[in-house]
């Protein structure tokens, strides 16, 4: 296996993540033993306008036909029961069987929605992720989480369904809007902080290249970040334990998104703020933590809005809506040191409020 | 483990089927490490009128509270996206977390629907089956298949989600309507024909006790039938190979249900007819098969309606709608001998039509 392929070992559900670009898709499909024939492509209009012609030509050239193309409106609002039903209707009308692959071409929304359709159509179809956003390339396309939102919260309906294959084209990041690019950076910084101290130093030292989207540095950064995620999920496929550390900053972030109103912050902005609060709480519990260094890195992630107008108490209460609440107790991910995270259920509301206040002062 | 408990070994997804009755539920829940606290019960009005008071009292006595009771209209039509959404809404409003168990009290429809809700709420909740019909006790509660229907066909949307526990009360069968009881018998005969020649002899010799619902014989019969199912599914959790033999008669049956119109035949009646056709085709391929003996047993399963008015060619075409069609080829389950079944993709349409005609002559 080349040095631009990551293998995710999960027994019968093992798969490869190939950072080899869209042109390499046919040979990767062959290696993954995907059946050539009819297939389904799910994407959104923004992505379709740039990449669908190329994907279609690539698929047809390797024998995939007919292709059922399903275009879902861009944006988080499409990750719901209505568009799921649309995929079901279109897919079932096209006479799929259990070997018919679904290609998810897009960012996190398309990956989650098409992935969940693949998880549940005929009790499971082969799924190929072609992640087009930074967050999808280093995070959401890896690990098998799929799902849709419910009016009561995000990702409340879903399934674990491992992809058969992930094919990533890092060149696609050059066309990504700044806001989405920065949103993905937050998850990369998170991967580094929870699992790889060297990568934290590496990122800090190369921040200018990151902002300039230096292709050579991106190749390196994305492989390292994706490998961290792949290593964690392959040790804990169903989120029984270790995988929880990937939620560093996320319980705070979900409360921010909920209380500020969805759309006010990108997910990455909310995660960046959430990590700052979680770092503060970590520092309260572990006074040897180099909090200033961590905060310096986190402050490099630009955030357009503030949460100064929100009430720390209300935000704290909103944290209890998180899916990971266990028996009414908050489970927070804290840093023991840079590159090492753990789950704590011992944090008081007073400590959490100090965390909130630390990201409210200007 | 007592001799009235079957263990289904599936690694992390292993579970027990206890034929110990509803009163034994609390101790079984404790053994399965289900969390005591809030829980959800899904059932239908028919079952609720007989058993819900008893289940509620049993749950409350062992500390389960509050109980969110969700009553779904009886019948196959409830196994759809609308009632799935109803379960989602009620469950999420009651503030579940990932340890909140769902108790599915009912027959196949409730088990499939509540099971699918459990598979997909928060990406998977603990599921306890309390099967009340014969078909649920020996077949649908075992093996982890969950799902709902789509307007284009039955069970087209679904997931594999193993229960945490199955608690079966054989006494409940005494209140089952004849039509449903006989429908379940068809699956028991199927289990015997595909996997256990001695059980075929046993069933044939005790048919009168079966019809009279002799409690002692039922205890034996249901354990044997459930054990056959459990053995097969534990060797092939995701229906990759062996498990296909459980579809003996079912590709024919699905075509009958589709062409006659759903509701004209019970599932068991369609399966009984389908097994007769599949036995005929098996006999064409394997002339040493004791077809007369098999047919004698199958003819004991009463069927209220006939398919004389349907066209064998149309029925054959309808078989291609089956979920198990692979690359456009029919995969039929045939008997090699009594107690041994296999998958064949080599059957001609002429042979299939001889099968259909064999169940059309009076």
XYZ file of C-alpha atoms in Angstrom:
724
model
C 0.000 0.000 0.000
C 1.397 3.376 -0.989
C 2.342 6.094 1.486
C -0.722 8.071 0.440
C -3.167 5.384 1.531
C -4.405 4.832 5.084
C -5.819 1.443 5.996
C -8.557 1.357 8.646
C -8.517 -2.130 10.194
C -12.017 -3.135 11.332
C -12.219 -6.865 10.587
C -14.864 -7.515 7.957
C -15.536 -3.766 7.812
C -11.939 -2.722 7.039
C -11.439 -0.108 4.361
C -8.865 2.158 2.763
C -8.650 5.931 2.557
C -6.780 6.803 -0.632
C -5.458 10.368 -0.928
C -4.887 9.776 -4.608
C -7.458 12.024 -6.261
C -10.589 11.551 -8.289
C -8.725 10.286 -11.354
C -7.573 7.290 -9.324
C -11.134 6.306 -8.358
C -11.521 3.444 -10.897
C -8.476 1.523 -9.722
C -9.472 2.046 -6.077
C -12.986 0.751 -6.757
C -11.481 -2.310 -8.393
C -9.176 -2.931 -5.405
C -12.147 -2.609 -3.054
C -14.075 -5.198 -5.137
C -16.969 -2.851 -5.801
C -19.280 -4.289 -8.404
C -19.211 -2.489 -11.737
C -22.686 -1.724 -13.073
C -25.513 0.525 -11.966
C -24.617 2.997 -9.231
C -25.951 5.994 -7.354
C -24.274 9.369 -6.875
C -25.463 11.778 -4.194
C -24.142 15.333 -4.227
C -25.208 18.978 -3.839
C -25.485 21.713 -6.501
C -22.341 23.592 -5.412
C -20.151 20.532 -5.573
C -21.939 19.220 -8.665
C -21.168 22.396 -10.606
C -17.438 21.843 -10.110
C -16.923 18.065 -9.882
C -19.947 16.099 -11.099
C -18.953 16.100 -14.777
C -15.553 14.744 -13.868
C -16.951 12.085 -11.536
C -19.547 11.003 -14.091
C -16.936 10.671 -16.836
C -14.649 8.718 -14.513
C -17.406 6.328 -13.489
C -18.628 5.760 -17.042
C -15.102 5.165 -18.291
C -14.743 2.345 -15.780
C -18.088 0.761 -16.638
C -20.446 2.213 -14.052
C -23.827 2.699 -15.748
C -26.569 3.653 -15.479
C -25.751 6.324 -12.913
C -28.643 7.611 -10.816
C -27.664 11.162 -9.857
C -29.402 12.598 -6.813
C -28.814 16.304 -6.139
C -29.661 17.524 -2.641
C -29.828 21.244 -1.810
C -26.619 22.519 -0.174
C -26.636 23.127 3.562
C -27.346 21.518 6.916
C -31.127 21.861 6.489
C -31.033 19.095 3.877
C -29.827 16.537 6.415
C -33.373 15.585 7.357
C -36.078 12.955 6.936
C -37.499 14.632 3.835
C -34.332 14.424 1.754
C -33.569 10.987 3.130
C -36.937 9.869 1.776
C -36.081 11.474 -1.572
C -32.915 9.377 -1.781
C -34.877 6.239 -0.818
C -37.485 6.906 -3.515
C -34.970 7.654 -6.270
C -32.689 4.748 -5.337
C -35.470 2.161 -5.045
C -37.070 3.303 -8.289
C -33.767 2.680 -10.035
C -33.885 -1.004 -9.036
C -30.898 -1.295 -6.735
C -29.749 -4.530 -5.164
C -27.403 -5.105 -2.232
C -24.286 -4.678 -4.371
C -25.258 -1.302 -5.846
C -22.714 1.279 -4.623
C -23.590 4.777 -3.450
C -20.977 7.452 -4.138
C -21.233 10.389 -1.713
C -19.590 13.385 -3.412
C -19.540 16.352 -1.059
C -18.879 17.662 2.416
C -20.141 16.518 5.781
C -23.838 16.986 5.058
C -23.777 14.875 1.889
C -21.545 12.279 3.530
C -23.794 11.909 6.563
C -27.045 11.877 4.582
C -25.940 9.635 1.699
C -24.073 7.475 4.195
C -27.216 6.986 6.262
C -29.203 6.138 3.134
C -26.514 3.576 2.275
C -26.697 2.198 5.827
C -30.434 1.610 5.655
C -31.374 0.851 2.022
C -31.858 -2.944 1.822
C -30.156 -3.024 5.258
C -26.886 -1.747 3.839
C -25.322 -0.834 0.493
C -21.632 -0.310 -0.301
C -20.678 3.315 0.326
C -17.858 5.293 -1.275
C -17.021 8.664 0.239
C -15.472 11.300 -1.999
C -15.084 14.095 0.564
C -14.788 17.545 -0.947
C -14.449 19.752 2.150
C -11.580 19.890 4.624
C -13.773 18.749 7.510
C -15.008 15.790 5.485
C -11.501 14.825 4.354
C -9.977 14.708 7.840
C -12.989 13.911 9.963
C -16.533 13.082 8.873
C -15.698 10.641 6.054
C -13.677 8.509 8.481
C -15.253 6.360 11.170
C -18.608 5.241 9.834
C -20.876 7.740 11.567
C -23.898 8.514 9.409
C -27.172 10.188 10.241
C -29.699 12.946 9.914
C -31.004 15.703 12.166
C -34.297 15.735 14.046
C -36.182 18.885 15.019
C -35.013 18.245 18.601
C -31.317 18.136 17.725
C -28.521 17.322 15.336
C -27.561 13.766 14.361
C -30.214 12.231 16.623
C -31.145 9.599 14.009
C -28.319 7.578 12.546
C -26.283 4.435 12.198
C -22.709 3.260 12.150
C -21.989 2.201 8.571
C -18.376 1.887 7.505
C -17.586 2.992 3.961
C -16.202 0.419 1.554
C -13.743 3.024 0.318
C -12.791 6.676 0.767
C -11.123 8.480 -2.128
C -9.845 11.932 -1.248
C -8.674 14.591 -3.667
C -6.678 17.178 -1.751
C -6.618 19.457 -4.806
C -10.333 20.033 -4.259
C -9.488 22.107 -1.170
C -8.160 24.880 -3.385
C -11.727 25.725 -4.423
C -13.141 25.623 -0.894
C -14.548 28.927 0.505
C -12.418 30.377 3.326
C -15.145 29.945 5.898
C -15.389 26.206 5.243
C -11.633 25.804 5.091
C -11.171 27.405 8.497
C -14.007 25.309 9.884
C -12.054 22.193 8.906
C -8.876 23.533 10.480
C -10.584 23.511 13.878
C -10.997 19.722 13.688
C -7.380 19.305 12.605
C -6.186 21.322 15.608
C -8.475 19.182 17.764
C -6.980 15.937 16.400
C -3.516 17.290 17.211
C -4.374 18.466 20.735
C -5.984 15.186 21.814
C -3.501 12.758 20.280
C -0.229 14.125 18.861
C 1.971 16.721 20.606
C 4.461 16.778 17.703
C 1.660 17.621 15.308
C 0.679 20.567 17.539
C 4.219 21.964 17.194
C 4.185 21.209 13.468
C 0.899 23.068 12.927
C 2.000 26.063 15.014
C 5.249 26.352 13.069
C 3.549 26.170 9.680
C 0.452 28.262 10.199
C 1.286 30.578 7.320
C 1.528 27.679 4.864
C -1.775 26.398 6.202
C -3.491 29.730 5.555
C -1.950 29.967 2.077
C -3.118 26.379 1.384
C 0.389 25.368 0.399
C -0.257 22.147 -1.479
C 2.785 20.311 -0.221
C 2.031 21.143 3.393
C -1.649 20.270 2.940
C -0.681 16.826 1.625
C 1.242 16.237 4.827
C -1.235 17.875 7.216
C -4.276 16.070 5.913
C -2.622 12.658 5.959
C -1.502 13.159 9.572
C -4.903 14.454 10.707
C -6.794 11.681 8.913
C -4.438 9.069 10.366
C -5.158 10.266 13.905
C -8.890 9.933 13.321
C -8.478 6.526 11.635
C -6.347 5.206 14.499
C -8.877 6.244 17.110
C -11.981 4.928 15.341
C -10.332 1.639 14.450
C -9.755 1.021 18.153
C -13.374 1.788 19.027
C -15.735 1.260 16.101
C -18.980 1.877 17.998
C -17.936 4.718 20.297
C -17.849 2.590 23.427
C -14.890 4.364 25.035
C -11.724 5.791 23.447
C -13.555 7.417 20.559
C -15.160 9.823 23.006
C -11.970 11.903 23.057
C -12.807 13.056 19.525
C -15.534 15.107 21.187
C -12.979 17.450 22.773
C -14.623 20.887 22.737
C -17.800 19.493 21.215
C -20.114 19.460 24.222
C -19.411 23.187 24.621
C -19.720 23.627 20.843
C -23.104 21.930 20.653
C -24.387 24.217 23.414
C -23.092 27.264 21.506
C -24.743 26.136 18.272
C -27.983 25.452 20.091
C -28.135 28.705 22.064
C -26.746 31.066 19.418
C -29.021 29.542 16.797
C -27.774 27.193 14.096
C -25.914 29.096 11.362
C -24.596 31.899 13.564
C -21.338 30.002 13.895
C -19.867 27.425 11.545
C -19.358 24.072 13.241
C -15.624 24.776 13.197
C -16.057 28.164 14.863
C -18.204 26.627 17.581
C -15.650 23.841 18.041
C -12.797 26.358 18.237
C -14.642 28.292 20.951
C -15.605 25.043 22.672
C -12.000 23.857 22.714
C -10.916 27.102 24.341
C -13.464 26.604 27.103
C -12.533 22.923 27.467
C -8.840 23.865 27.621
C -9.611 26.293 30.438
C -11.480 23.615 32.383
C -8.622 21.182 31.715
C -6.207 23.732 33.146
C -8.315 24.123 36.296
C -8.043 20.381 36.885
C -4.481 19.906 35.597
C -2.510 23.043 36.516
C 0.615 21.803 34.733
C -1.120 22.015 31.365
C 0.548 24.685 29.145
C -2.717 26.538 28.792
C -1.141 29.675 27.297
C 0.466 27.708 24.449
C -2.789 25.881 23.735
C -4.755 29.094 23.762
C -2.237 30.718 21.451
C -2.814 28.008 18.838
C -6.587 28.040 19.306
C -6.692 31.823 18.948
C -5.296 31.441 15.447
C -8.630 29.988 14.382
C -10.654 33.069 13.374
C -14.176 33.397 14.707
C -16.549 35.976 13.214
C -19.037 36.283 16.080
C -18.874 36.231 19.835
C -20.985 34.640 22.546
C -20.754 37.661 24.878
C -24.524 38.089 24.813
C -25.212 34.531 26.020
C -25.655 33.493 29.630
C -23.084 31.018 31.029
C -25.769 29.306 33.108
C -28.069 28.824 30.106
C -25.151 27.530 28.039
C -24.285 25.074 30.780
C -27.840 23.767 30.886
C -27.784 23.380 27.095
C -24.800 21.049 27.412
C -27.113 18.423 28.919
C -28.857 18.012 25.562
C -25.725 16.389 24.206
C -26.089 12.785 22.923
C -23.167 11.759 25.102
C -24.831 12.611 28.375
C -24.768 9.391 30.400
C -27.411 8.882 33.047
C -27.853 12.635 33.453
C -24.133 13.293 34.031
C -22.020 15.420 31.696
C -19.067 13.585 30.197
C -16.437 16.159 29.303
C -13.258 15.544 27.348
C -10.278 17.185 29.013
C -6.587 17.493 28.161
C -4.152 15.834 30.544
C -1.274 17.315 28.557
C -0.844 18.415 24.957
C -1.500 15.311 22.840
C -3.376 13.380 25.531
C -7.090 13.551 26.343
C -9.451 11.687 28.671
C -13.102 11.535 29.698
C -14.169 13.141 32.960
C -17.556 12.983 34.663
C -16.214 14.824 37.721
C -16.472 18.414 36.564
C -18.599 20.787 38.627
C -20.943 23.371 37.148
C -18.765 26.058 38.749
C -15.748 24.842 36.780
C -17.785 24.707 33.580
C -18.936 28.276 34.117
C -15.327 29.419 34.557
C -14.710 27.745 31.197
C -17.573 29.654 29.598
C -16.469 32.969 31.102
C -12.935 32.489 29.790
C -14.249 32.710 26.213
C -16.558 35.644 26.899
C -14.016 38.232 27.972
C -12.853 40.175 24.922
C -27.465 -21.229 31.654
C -30.688 -23.199 32.020
C -32.058 -25.530 29.399
C -34.718 -22.985 28.528
C -32.232 -20.324 27.466
C -30.537 -20.125 24.054
C -27.307 -18.169 23.751
C -26.619 -16.454 20.430
C -22.838 -15.996 20.161
C -21.990 -12.869 18.140
C -18.926 -11.427 19.856
C -19.754 -8.018 21.319
C -23.322 -8.409 20.044
C -24.021 -11.743 21.773
C -27.368 -12.120 23.485
C -29.659 -14.612 25.179
C -33.142 -15.796 24.287
C -34.886 -16.776 27.516
C -38.054 -18.882 27.190
C -38.857 -18.121 30.785
C -41.913 -15.899 30.559
C -42.750 -12.294 31.261
C -42.490 -12.700 35.046
C -38.816 -13.535 34.631
C -38.071 -10.303 32.734
C -36.507 -8.378 35.660
C -33.849 -10.980 36.384
C -33.072 -11.318 32.679
C -32.687 -7.540 32.322
C -30.293 -7.573 35.261
C -28.224 -10.401 33.730
C -28.057 -8.508 30.446
C -26.787 -5.395 32.316
C -29.612 -3.209 31.065
C -29.661 0.096 32.878
C -32.563 0.538 35.255
C -34.307 3.893 34.850
C -36.352 5.502 32.094
C -37.426 3.151 29.312
C -39.618 2.962 26.239
C -42.264 0.346 25.446
C -43.594 -0.070 21.910
C -46.638 -2.250 21.355
C -49.966 -2.425 19.493
C -53.524 -2.119 20.854
C -54.342 -5.831 20.531
C -51.297 -6.926 22.462
C -51.566 -3.995 24.867
C -55.096 -4.996 25.879
C -53.841 -8.395 27.048
C -50.242 -7.862 28.216
C -49.370 -4.188 28.705
C -50.646 -3.972 32.299
C -48.541 -6.979 33.236
C -45.433 -5.660 31.479
C -45.827 -2.212 33.043
C -46.191 -3.667 36.539
C -43.177 -5.912 35.996
C -41.026 -3.032 34.773
C -42.072 -0.685 37.563
C -41.464 -3.348 40.196
C -37.874 -3.653 39.029
C -37.270 0.107 38.966
C -37.946 1.050 35.359
C -39.541 4.509 35.388
C -40.713 6.662 33.794
C -42.038 4.385 31.056
C -42.822 6.027 27.716
C -45.539 3.846 26.180
C -45.932 4.095 22.415
C -48.949 2.323 20.925
C -48.828 1.693 17.184
C -51.949 0.544 15.256
C -51.986 -3.224 14.672
C -51.091 -4.527 11.228
C -48.444 -4.456 8.526
C -49.491 -0.971 7.334
C -47.962 0.516 10.501
C -44.485 -0.642 9.529
C -43.781 2.569 7.632
C -41.962 5.892 7.761
C -44.901 7.666 9.403
C -45.035 5.474 12.495
C -41.262 5.312 12.642
C -41.281 9.110 12.876
C -43.897 8.902 15.623
C -41.599 6.668 17.666
C -38.670 9.037 17.038
C -40.700 12.044 18.175
C -42.065 10.396 21.320
C -38.722 8.845 22.275
C -36.681 12.018 21.740
C -39.212 14.143 23.598
C -38.802 11.838 26.588
C -35.070 12.685 26.776
C -33.480 9.345 26.028
C -29.753 8.706 26.098
C -27.755 5.837 24.627
C -28.502 3.538 27.556
C -32.294 3.919 27.435
C -33.783 0.507 26.555
C -36.651 -0.033 24.119
C -38.959 -2.948 24.908
C -40.735 -4.279 21.802
C -43.868 -6.093 22.997
C -45.647 -7.682 20.047
C -45.410 -9.718 16.896
C -43.259 -9.270 13.816
C -44.530 -5.805 12.890
C -43.816 -4.315 16.315
C -40.489 -6.125 16.546
C -39.317 -4.887 13.147
C -40.549 -1.312 13.627
C -39.437 -0.810 17.242
C -36.227 -2.679 16.459
C -35.474 -0.312 13.598
C -36.191 2.696 15.814
C -33.785 1.229 18.386
C -31.185 0.690 15.644
C -31.285 4.310 14.529
C -32.124 6.484 17.564
C -28.819 8.063 18.714
C -27.167 5.466 16.400
C -28.391 2.569 18.495
C -30.273 1.909 21.745
C -30.505 -1.352 23.703
C -33.427 -3.427 22.411
C -35.419 -6.075 24.283
C -37.767 -8.232 22.252
C -40.808 -9.689 23.992
C -42.300 -11.605 21.047
C -45.988 -12.396 21.422
C -46.743 -14.246 18.167
C -45.497 -17.643 17.071
C -43.659 -16.214 14.072
C -41.935 -13.641 16.278
C -40.979 -16.232 18.898
C -39.291 -18.646 16.490
C -38.192 -16.335 13.728
C -38.389 -12.537 13.569
C -37.142 -11.757 17.088
C -33.954 -13.740 16.401
C -31.197 -12.530 14.128
C -31.205 -8.757 14.334
C -33.147 -7.906 11.198
C -35.134 -4.717 11.684
C -36.830 -2.452 9.185
C -39.835 -0.821 7.644
C -41.674 -1.094 4.337
C -41.480 1.319 1.400
C -44.249 1.854 -1.122
C -42.109 -0.118 -3.588
C -41.798 -3.191 -1.378
C -41.554 -4.776 2.041
C -38.548 -4.352 4.338
C -36.674 -2.204 1.829
C -35.434 0.176 4.541
C -33.732 -1.380 7.534
C -30.698 -2.262 9.575
C -29.116 -5.173 11.357
C -29.424 -4.439 15.062
C -28.993 -7.317 17.483
C -31.260 -7.269 20.539
C -29.644 -7.076 23.949
C -32.121 -9.661 25.166
C -35.129 -11.686 24.029
C -37.638 -12.831 26.643
C -40.245 -15.234 25.297
C -43.433 -16.298 27.043
C -44.753 -19.425 25.345
C -47.999 -19.198 27.322
C -48.864 -16.133 25.236
C -49.420 -18.406 22.247
C -52.609 -19.736 23.829
C -54.308 -16.401 23.102
C -53.057 -16.149 19.519
C -55.732 -16.206 16.757
C -55.649 -19.408 14.656
C -54.657 -17.582 11.510
C -51.549 -16.115 13.132
C -50.692 -19.382 14.838
C -50.757 -21.288 11.549
C -48.734 -18.543 9.900
C -45.991 -19.154 12.447
C -46.130 -22.901 11.897
C -45.043 -22.369 8.294
C -41.728 -20.884 9.465
C -41.226 -23.731 11.917
C -41.730 -26.296 9.145
C -39.284 -24.268 7.041
C -36.639 -24.316 9.795
C -37.032 -28.099 10.009
C -36.873 -28.697 6.251
C -33.708 -26.657 5.705
C -31.737 -27.779 8.750
C -33.031 -30.699 10.810
C -34.375 -33.955 9.342
C -35.186 -35.366 12.793
C -37.308 -32.323 13.553
C -39.265 -32.930 10.329
C -40.134 -36.445 11.545
C -40.888 -35.074 15.014
C -43.287 -32.417 13.657
C -45.034 -34.894 11.346
C -45.562 -37.360 14.201
C -46.968 -34.719 16.561
C -49.131 -32.636 14.267
C -52.238 -33.177 16.378
C -50.520 -31.827 19.493
C -49.339 -28.884 17.460
C -52.863 -28.048 16.339
C -54.191 -28.468 19.884
C -51.377 -26.192 21.144
C -50.308 -28.802 23.658
C -48.195 -26.746 26.047
C -45.577 -29.402 26.659
C -45.060 -30.031 22.972
C -44.994 -26.295 22.238
C -42.209 -25.822 24.802
C -40.156 -28.388 22.932
C -41.095 -27.314 19.405
C -40.407 -23.623 19.932
C -37.037 -24.206 21.569
C -35.933 -26.461 18.699
C -37.186 -24.067 16.019
C -35.630 -21.021 17.701
C -32.347 -22.884 18.145
C -32.176 -23.636 14.415
C -32.653 -19.965 13.607
C -30.141 -18.876 16.265
C -27.521 -21.330 14.989
C -27.835 -20.101 11.431
C -27.790 -16.378 12.191
C -24.890 -16.677 14.612
C -22.804 -18.160 11.801
C -23.706 -15.344 9.411
C -24.727 -12.157 11.212
C -25.033 -9.946 8.121
C -26.578 -12.397 5.661
C -23.421 -12.820 3.615
C -23.955 -16.506 2.804
C -25.402 -19.314 4.962
C -28.257 -17.217 6.278
C -29.752 -17.150 2.792
C -31.150 -20.662 3.324
C -33.678 -19.144 5.736
C -35.315 -17.732 2.615
C -36.438 -21.198 1.485
C -39.825 -20.631 -0.171
C -39.621 -16.882 0.364
C -38.771 -15.673 -3.144
C -41.892 -17.487 -4.353
C -43.823 -16.185 -1.317
C -42.863 -12.561 -1.929
C -44.042 -12.858 -5.542
C -47.361 -14.313 -4.318
C -47.835 -11.517 -1.781
C -46.984 -8.923 -4.400
C -49.206 -10.267 -7.172
C -52.165 -11.409 -5.062
C -52.127 -8.098 -3.170
C -50.864 -7.767 0.388
C -53.362 -9.148 2.885
C -54.878 -11.802 0.604
C -52.535 -14.364 2.152
C -50.887 -14.292 5.557
C -47.113 -14.331 5.314
C -47.191 -17.916 6.553
C -49.702 -18.963 3.909
C -47.570 -17.409 1.185
C -44.485 -19.105 2.614
C -46.277 -22.462 2.767
C -47.257 -22.145 -0.893
C -43.791 -20.876 -1.774
C -42.149 -23.839 -0.036
C -44.316 -26.227 -2.057
C -43.161 -24.598 -5.286
C -39.542 -24.532 -4.109
C -39.777 -28.204 -3.124
C -41.025 -29.037 -6.610
C -38.115 -27.180 -8.207
C -35.729 -28.902 -5.767
C -37.150 -32.256 -6.877
C -36.586 -31.401 -10.554
C -32.915 -30.781 -9.801
C -32.444 -33.482 -7.157
C -34.640 -36.441 -8.178
C -33.749 -38.419 -5.043
C -35.511 -35.867 -2.847
C -38.546 -37.467 -1.095
C -40.859 -34.895 -2.615
C -44.050 -36.738 -1.675
C -43.113 -36.812 2.015
C -42.227 -33.124 1.968
C -45.417 -32.206 0.201
C -47.428 -34.269 2.672
C -46.054 -32.201 5.559
C -46.462 -28.898 3.709
C -50.056 -29.754 2.819
C -50.864 -29.871 6.516
C -50.466 -26.093 6.604
C -53.942 -24.821 5.745
C -54.235 -22.078 3.125
C -57.499 -20.187 2.718
C -57.062 -18.874 -0.795
C -55.548 -20.147 -4.011
C -53.358 -18.593 -6.680
C -55.163 -20.362 -9.551
C -56.132 -17.039 -11.075
C -52.539 -15.775 -11.292
C -50.272 -16.187 -14.301
C -47.075 -18.248 -13.746
C -45.119 -15.963 -16.069
C -46.187 -12.825 -14.196
C -45.377 -14.480 -10.865
C -41.947 -15.427 -12.174
C -41.264 -11.849 -13.217
C -42.372 -10.652 -9.782
C -39.673 -12.827 -8.193
C -37.049 -10.448 -9.579
C -38.231 -7.717 -7.195
C -36.807 -9.716 -4.309
C -34.083 -8.007 -2.227
C -31.860 -11.048 -2.709
C -31.641 -10.758 -6.463
C -27.925 -10.560 -7.197
C -26.800 -8.802 -10.356
C -30.132 -9.547 -12.023
C -29.960 -13.309 -11.305
C -32.486 -15.097 -9.108
C -30.951 -16.830 -6.118
C -33.258 -19.668 -5.129
C -32.980 -21.792 -2.012
C -33.391 -25.477 -2.819
C -33.442 -28.648 -0.755
C -30.660 -31.143 -1.387
C -32.342 -33.577 0.984
C -34.665 -33.182 3.950
C -32.749 -31.078 6.484
C -30.234 -29.640 4.029
C -30.641 -26.553 1.839
C -28.401 -24.604 -0.530
C -28.414 -21.540 -2.772
C -28.743 -22.011 -6.523
C -28.459 -19.394 -9.264
C -28.747 -22.044 -11.976
C -32.499 -22.455 -12.168
C -34.173 -21.808 -15.512
C -37.439 -19.931 -15.906
C -38.939 -23.148 -17.305
C -38.151 -24.961 -14.053
C -39.566 -22.107 -12.002
C -42.783 -22.216 -14.019
C -43.114 -25.952 -13.365
C -42.805 -25.031 -9.681
C -45.570 -22.447 -9.976
C -47.845 -24.845 -11.884
C -47.376 -27.530 -9.222
C -49.172 -25.302 -6.700
C -51.914 -24.225 -9.087
C -53.466 -27.594 -9.826
C -56.211 -28.291 -7.302
